[in-house]
PDB file of C-alpha atoms and ligand atoms in Angstrom:
ATOM      1  CA  UNK A   1     159.920  80.031-159.652  1.00  0.00           C
ATOM      2  CA  UNK A   2     156.328  81.640-159.334  1.00  0.00           C
ATOM      3  CA  UNK A   3     155.384  82.438-155.859  1.00  0.00           C
ATOM      4  CA  UNK A   4     151.993  80.865-156.357  1.00  0.00           C
ATOM      5  CA  UNK A   5     150.399  77.897-157.439  1.00  0.00           C
ATOM      6  CA  UNK A   6     146.906  77.644-159.151  1.00  0.00           C
ATOM      7  CA  UNK A   7     144.762  74.837-159.407  1.00  0.00           C
ATOM      8  CA  UNK A   8     141.078  74.987-161.082  1.00  0.00           C
ATOM      9  CA  UNK A   9     138.334  73.147-159.183  1.00  0.00           C
ATOM     10  CA  UNK A  10     136.084  73.207-162.552  1.00  0.00           C
ATOM     11  CA  UNK A  11     137.856  70.373-164.173  1.00  0.00           C
ATOM     12  CA  UNK A  12     137.985  68.251-160.584  1.00  0.00           C
ATOM     13  CA  UNK A  13     134.352  68.568-159.755  1.00  0.00           C
ATOM     14  CA  UNK A  14     133.592  64.934-161.334  1.00  0.00           C
ATOM     15  CA  UNK A  15     136.648  63.408-159.858  1.00  0.00           C
ATOM     16  CA  UNK A  16     135.538  64.517-156.595  1.00  0.00           C
ATOM     17  CA  UNK A  17     132.289  63.194-156.982  1.00  0.00           C
ATOM     18  CA  UNK A  18     133.865  60.036-158.336  1.00  0.00           C
ATOM     19  CA  UNK A  19     136.486  59.543-155.741  1.00  0.00           C
ATOM     20  CA  UNK A  20     134.836  61.196-152.761  1.00  0.00           C
ATOM     21  CA  UNK A  21     137.936  63.144-151.923  1.00  0.00           C
ATOM     22  CA  UNK A  22     141.020  64.800-153.337  1.00  0.00           C
ATOM     23  CA  UNK A  23     143.852  66.187-151.513  1.00  0.00           C
ATOM     24  CA  UNK A  24     145.574  69.388-152.400  1.00  0.00           C
ATOM     25  CA  UNK A  25     148.925  69.253-150.691  1.00  0.00           C
ATOM     26  CA  UNK A  26     150.720  67.890-153.842  1.00  0.00           C
ATOM     27  CA  UNK A  27     149.062  69.858-156.574  1.00  0.00           C
ATOM     28  CA  UNK A  28     149.343  73.285-154.538  1.00  0.00           C
ATOM     29  CA  UNK A  29     152.906  72.444-152.941  1.00  0.00           C
ATOM     30  CA  UNK A  30     151.141  73.418-149.461  1.00  0.00           C
ATOM     31  CA  UNK A  31     153.963  73.270-146.661  1.00  0.00           C
ATOM     32  CA  UNK A  32     151.680  74.099-143.396  1.00  0.00           C
ATOM     33  CA  UNK A  33     148.542  72.495-144.259  1.00  0.00           C
ATOM     34  CA  UNK A  34     146.740  69.625-146.016  1.00  0.00           C
ATOM     35  CA  UNK A  35     143.457  70.659-147.737  1.00  0.00           C
ATOM     36  CA  UNK A  36     141.053  68.321-149.402  1.00  0.00           C
ATOM     37  CA  UNK A  37     137.876  68.801-151.267  1.00  0.00           C
ATOM     38  CA  UNK A  38     135.167  66.094-150.209  1.00  0.00           C
ATOM     39  CA  UNK A  39     131.802  64.774-151.405  1.00  0.00           C
ATOM     40  CA  UNK A  40     129.453  62.340-149.870  1.00  0.00           C
ATOM     41  CA  UNK A  41     126.525  61.324-151.742  1.00  0.00           C
ATOM     42  CA  UNK A  42     122.994  61.597-150.048  1.00  0.00           C
ATOM     43  CA  UNK A  43     122.939  58.661-147.168  1.00  0.00           C
ATOM     44  CA  UNK A  44     126.587  57.694-147.743  1.00  0.00           C
ATOM     45  CA  UNK A  45     128.932  58.021-144.931  1.00  0.00           C
ATOM     46  CA  UNK A  46     132.661  57.488-144.056  1.00  0.00           C
ATOM     47  CA  UNK A  47     132.848  53.954-142.713  1.00  0.00           C
ATOM     48  CA  UNK A  48     135.102  54.721-139.862  1.00  0.00           C
ATOM     49  CA  UNK A  49     135.493  57.085-136.748  1.00  0.00           C
ATOM     50  CA  UNK A  50     138.821  58.582-136.353  1.00  0.00           C
ATOM     51  CA  UNK A  51     140.920  60.951-134.510  1.00  0.00           C
ATOM     52  CA  UNK A  52     144.202  62.689-135.504  1.00  0.00           C
ATOM     53  CA  UNK A  53     147.973  62.383-133.881  1.00  0.00           C
ATOM     54  CA  UNK A  54     148.683  66.218-134.516  1.00  0.00           C
ATOM     55  CA  UNK A  55     146.502  67.756-136.806  1.00  0.00           C
ATOM     56  CA  UNK A  56     143.325  69.666-135.561  1.00  0.00           C
ATOM     57  CA  UNK A  57     140.643  69.797-138.432  1.00  0.00           C
ATOM     58  CA  UNK A  58     138.590  72.523-139.994  1.00  0.00           C
ATOM     59  CA  UNK A  59     135.630  71.566-141.928  1.00  0.00           C
ATOM     60  CA  UNK A  60     133.915  74.054-144.308  1.00  0.00           C
ATOM     61  CA  UNK A  61     130.412  72.815-145.325  1.00  0.00           C
ATOM     62  CA  UNK A  62     130.013  74.081-148.826  1.00  0.00           C
ATOM     63  CA  UNK A  63     126.469  72.449-149.565  1.00  0.00           C
ATOM     64  CA  UNK A  64     124.165  69.749-148.565  1.00  0.00           C
ATOM     65  CA  UNK A  65     123.345  68.435-145.107  1.00  0.00           C
ATOM     66  CA  UNK A  66     124.762  65.812-142.907  1.00  0.00           C
ATOM     67  CA  UNK A  67     125.441  64.522-139.329  1.00  0.00           C
ATOM     68  CA  UNK A  68     128.751  64.988-137.639  1.00  0.00           C
ATOM     69  CA  UNK A  69     129.747  62.495-134.822  1.00  0.00           C
ATOM     70  CA  UNK A  70     132.263  64.291-132.430  1.00  0.00           C
ATOM     71  CA  UNK A  71     133.085  62.086-129.192  1.00  0.00           C
ATOM     72  CA  UNK A  72     129.390  61.634-127.626  1.00  0.00           C
ATOM     73  CA  UNK A  73     127.623  64.258-129.595  1.00  0.00           C
ATOM     74  CA  UNK A  74     125.794  64.013-132.954  1.00  0.00           C
ATOM     75  CA  UNK A  75     125.346  67.421-134.774  1.00  0.00           C
ATOM     76  CA  UNK A  76     123.142  68.199-137.504  1.00  0.00           C
ATOM     77  CA  UNK A  77     125.208  70.162-140.279  1.00  0.00           C
ATOM     78  CA  UNK A  78     124.404  72.034-143.381  1.00  0.00           C
ATOM     79  CA  UNK A  79     125.993  74.243-145.799  1.00  0.00           C
ATOM     80  CA  UNK A  80     127.719  77.273-144.168  1.00  0.00           C
ATOM     81  CA  UNK A  81     128.834  75.531-141.093  1.00  0.00           C
ATOM     82  CA  UNK A  82     132.383  75.717-140.281  1.00  0.00           C
ATOM     83  CA  UNK A  83     133.671  73.671-137.347  1.00  0.00           C
ATOM     84  CA  UNK A  84     137.029  72.984-135.973  1.00  0.00           C
ATOM     85  CA  UNK A  85     137.763  69.597-134.314  1.00  0.00           C
ATOM     86  CA  UNK A  86     140.744  69.202-132.020  1.00  0.00           C
ATOM     87  CA  UNK A  87     143.158  66.306-132.471  1.00  0.00           C
ATOM     88  CA  UNK A  88     141.547  63.946-130.073  1.00  0.00           C
ATOM     89  CA  UNK A  89     137.931  64.399-131.329  1.00  0.00           C
ATOM     90  CA  UNK A  90     136.717  61.051-132.224  1.00  0.00           C
ATOM     91  CA  UNK A  91     134.585  62.051-135.581  1.00  0.00           C
ATOM     92  CA  UNK A  92     132.475  60.566-138.365  1.00  0.00           C
ATOM     93  CA  UNK A  93     130.270  62.007-140.957  1.00  0.00           C
ATOM     94  CA  UNK A  94     127.216  61.074-142.787  1.00  0.00           C
ATOM     95  CA  UNK A  95     125.593  62.827-145.445  1.00  0.00           C
ATOM     96  CA  UNK A  96     121.735  63.142-145.371  1.00  0.00           C
ATOM     97  CA  UNK A  97     121.595  65.118-148.793  1.00  0.00           C
ATOM     98  CA  UNK A  98     124.421  65.300-151.061  1.00  0.00           C
ATOM     99  CA  UNK A  99     127.405  66.701-149.085  1.00  0.00           C
ATOM    100  CA  UNK A 100     130.342  68.907-150.154  1.00  0.00           C
ATOM    101  CA  UNK A 101     132.924  70.047-147.859  1.00  0.00           C
ATOM    102  CA  UNK A 102     136.487  71.235-147.369  1.00  0.00           C
ATOM    103  CA  UNK A 103     138.770  69.855-144.794  1.00  0.00           C
ATOM    104  CA  UNK A 104     141.881  71.782-143.555  1.00  0.00           C
ATOM    105  CA  UNK A 105     144.074  69.925-141.614  1.00  0.00           C
ATOM    106  CA  UNK A 106     147.059  71.838-139.498  1.00  0.00           C
ATOM    107  CA  UNK A 107     149.346  70.788-136.687  1.00  0.00           C
ATOM    108  CA  UNK A 108     147.441  71.847-133.561  1.00  0.00           C
ATOM    109  CA  UNK A 109     148.985  74.582-131.628  1.00  0.00           C
ATOM    110  CA  UNK A 110     151.416  75.518-134.339  1.00  0.00           C
ATOM    111  CA  UNK A 111     150.212  78.785-135.171  1.00  0.00           C
ATOM    112  CA  UNK A 112     152.651  81.538-133.805  1.00  0.00           C
ATOM    113  CA  UNK A 113     151.493  84.700-135.879  1.00  0.00           C
ATOM    114  CA  UNK A 114     148.584  85.721-138.148  1.00  0.00           C
ATOM    115  CA  UNK A 115     147.123  88.422-139.955  1.00  0.00           C
ATOM    116  CA  UNK A 116     148.545  92.117-138.885  1.00  0.00           C
ATOM    117  CA  UNK A 117     151.397  90.261-136.832  1.00  0.00           C
ATOM    118  CA  UNK A 118     152.468  88.264-140.052  1.00  0.00           C
ATOM    119  CA  UNK A 119     151.462  90.241-143.000  1.00  0.00           C
ATOM    120  CA  UNK A 120     153.994  93.041-144.421  1.00  0.00           C
ATOM    121  CA  UNK A 121     152.578  95.952-146.695  1.00  0.00           C
ATOM    122  CA  UNK A 122     155.057  95.981-149.777  1.00  0.00           C
ATOM    123  CA  UNK A 123     155.928  98.682-151.772  1.00  0.00           C
ATOM    124  CA  UNK A 124     154.830  97.246-155.183  1.00  0.00           C
ATOM    125  CA  UNK A 125     151.334  98.335-156.783  1.00  0.00           C
ATOM    126  CA  UNK A 126     148.740  96.632-158.558  1.00  0.00           C
ATOM    127  CA  UNK A 127     147.465  98.126-161.922  1.00  0.00           C
ATOM    128  CA  UNK A 128     144.083  98.941-160.394  1.00  0.00           C
ATOM    129  CA  UNK A 129     145.665 101.234-157.940  1.00  0.00           C
ATOM    130  CA  UNK A 130     145.360 104.104-160.286  1.00  0.00           C
TER     131      UNK A 130
HETATM  132 ZN1   ZN B 201     140.618  63.492-140.278  1.00  0.00          ZN
END
């Protein structure tokens, strides 16, 4: 069994536009997070406000502009913006132009080690190390 799973987005761009959202947990065998690729057409919006039971969300805006409601605030968002929303944050999104974004869900307060604490330098070499 390989230690990686590859999914190529090129073939999925139309599906994301048609469906508005694809989730990658199953396709990539994710075990610690859920990742979705999302698209809202200009002037479209998600028809509900929601919060989460256990998962914080990280939104990464890839292109476009929109409005993000979190609790009593409304923020203008645009490509390059990255924001985390805690479980209890009551959120809603509206696109003001075609809006593409990634949403990563992970269990709030579950991260116990990361980067240097978790990484291990291995003995194997890559061909470009010469
Ligand atoms: Zn959510």
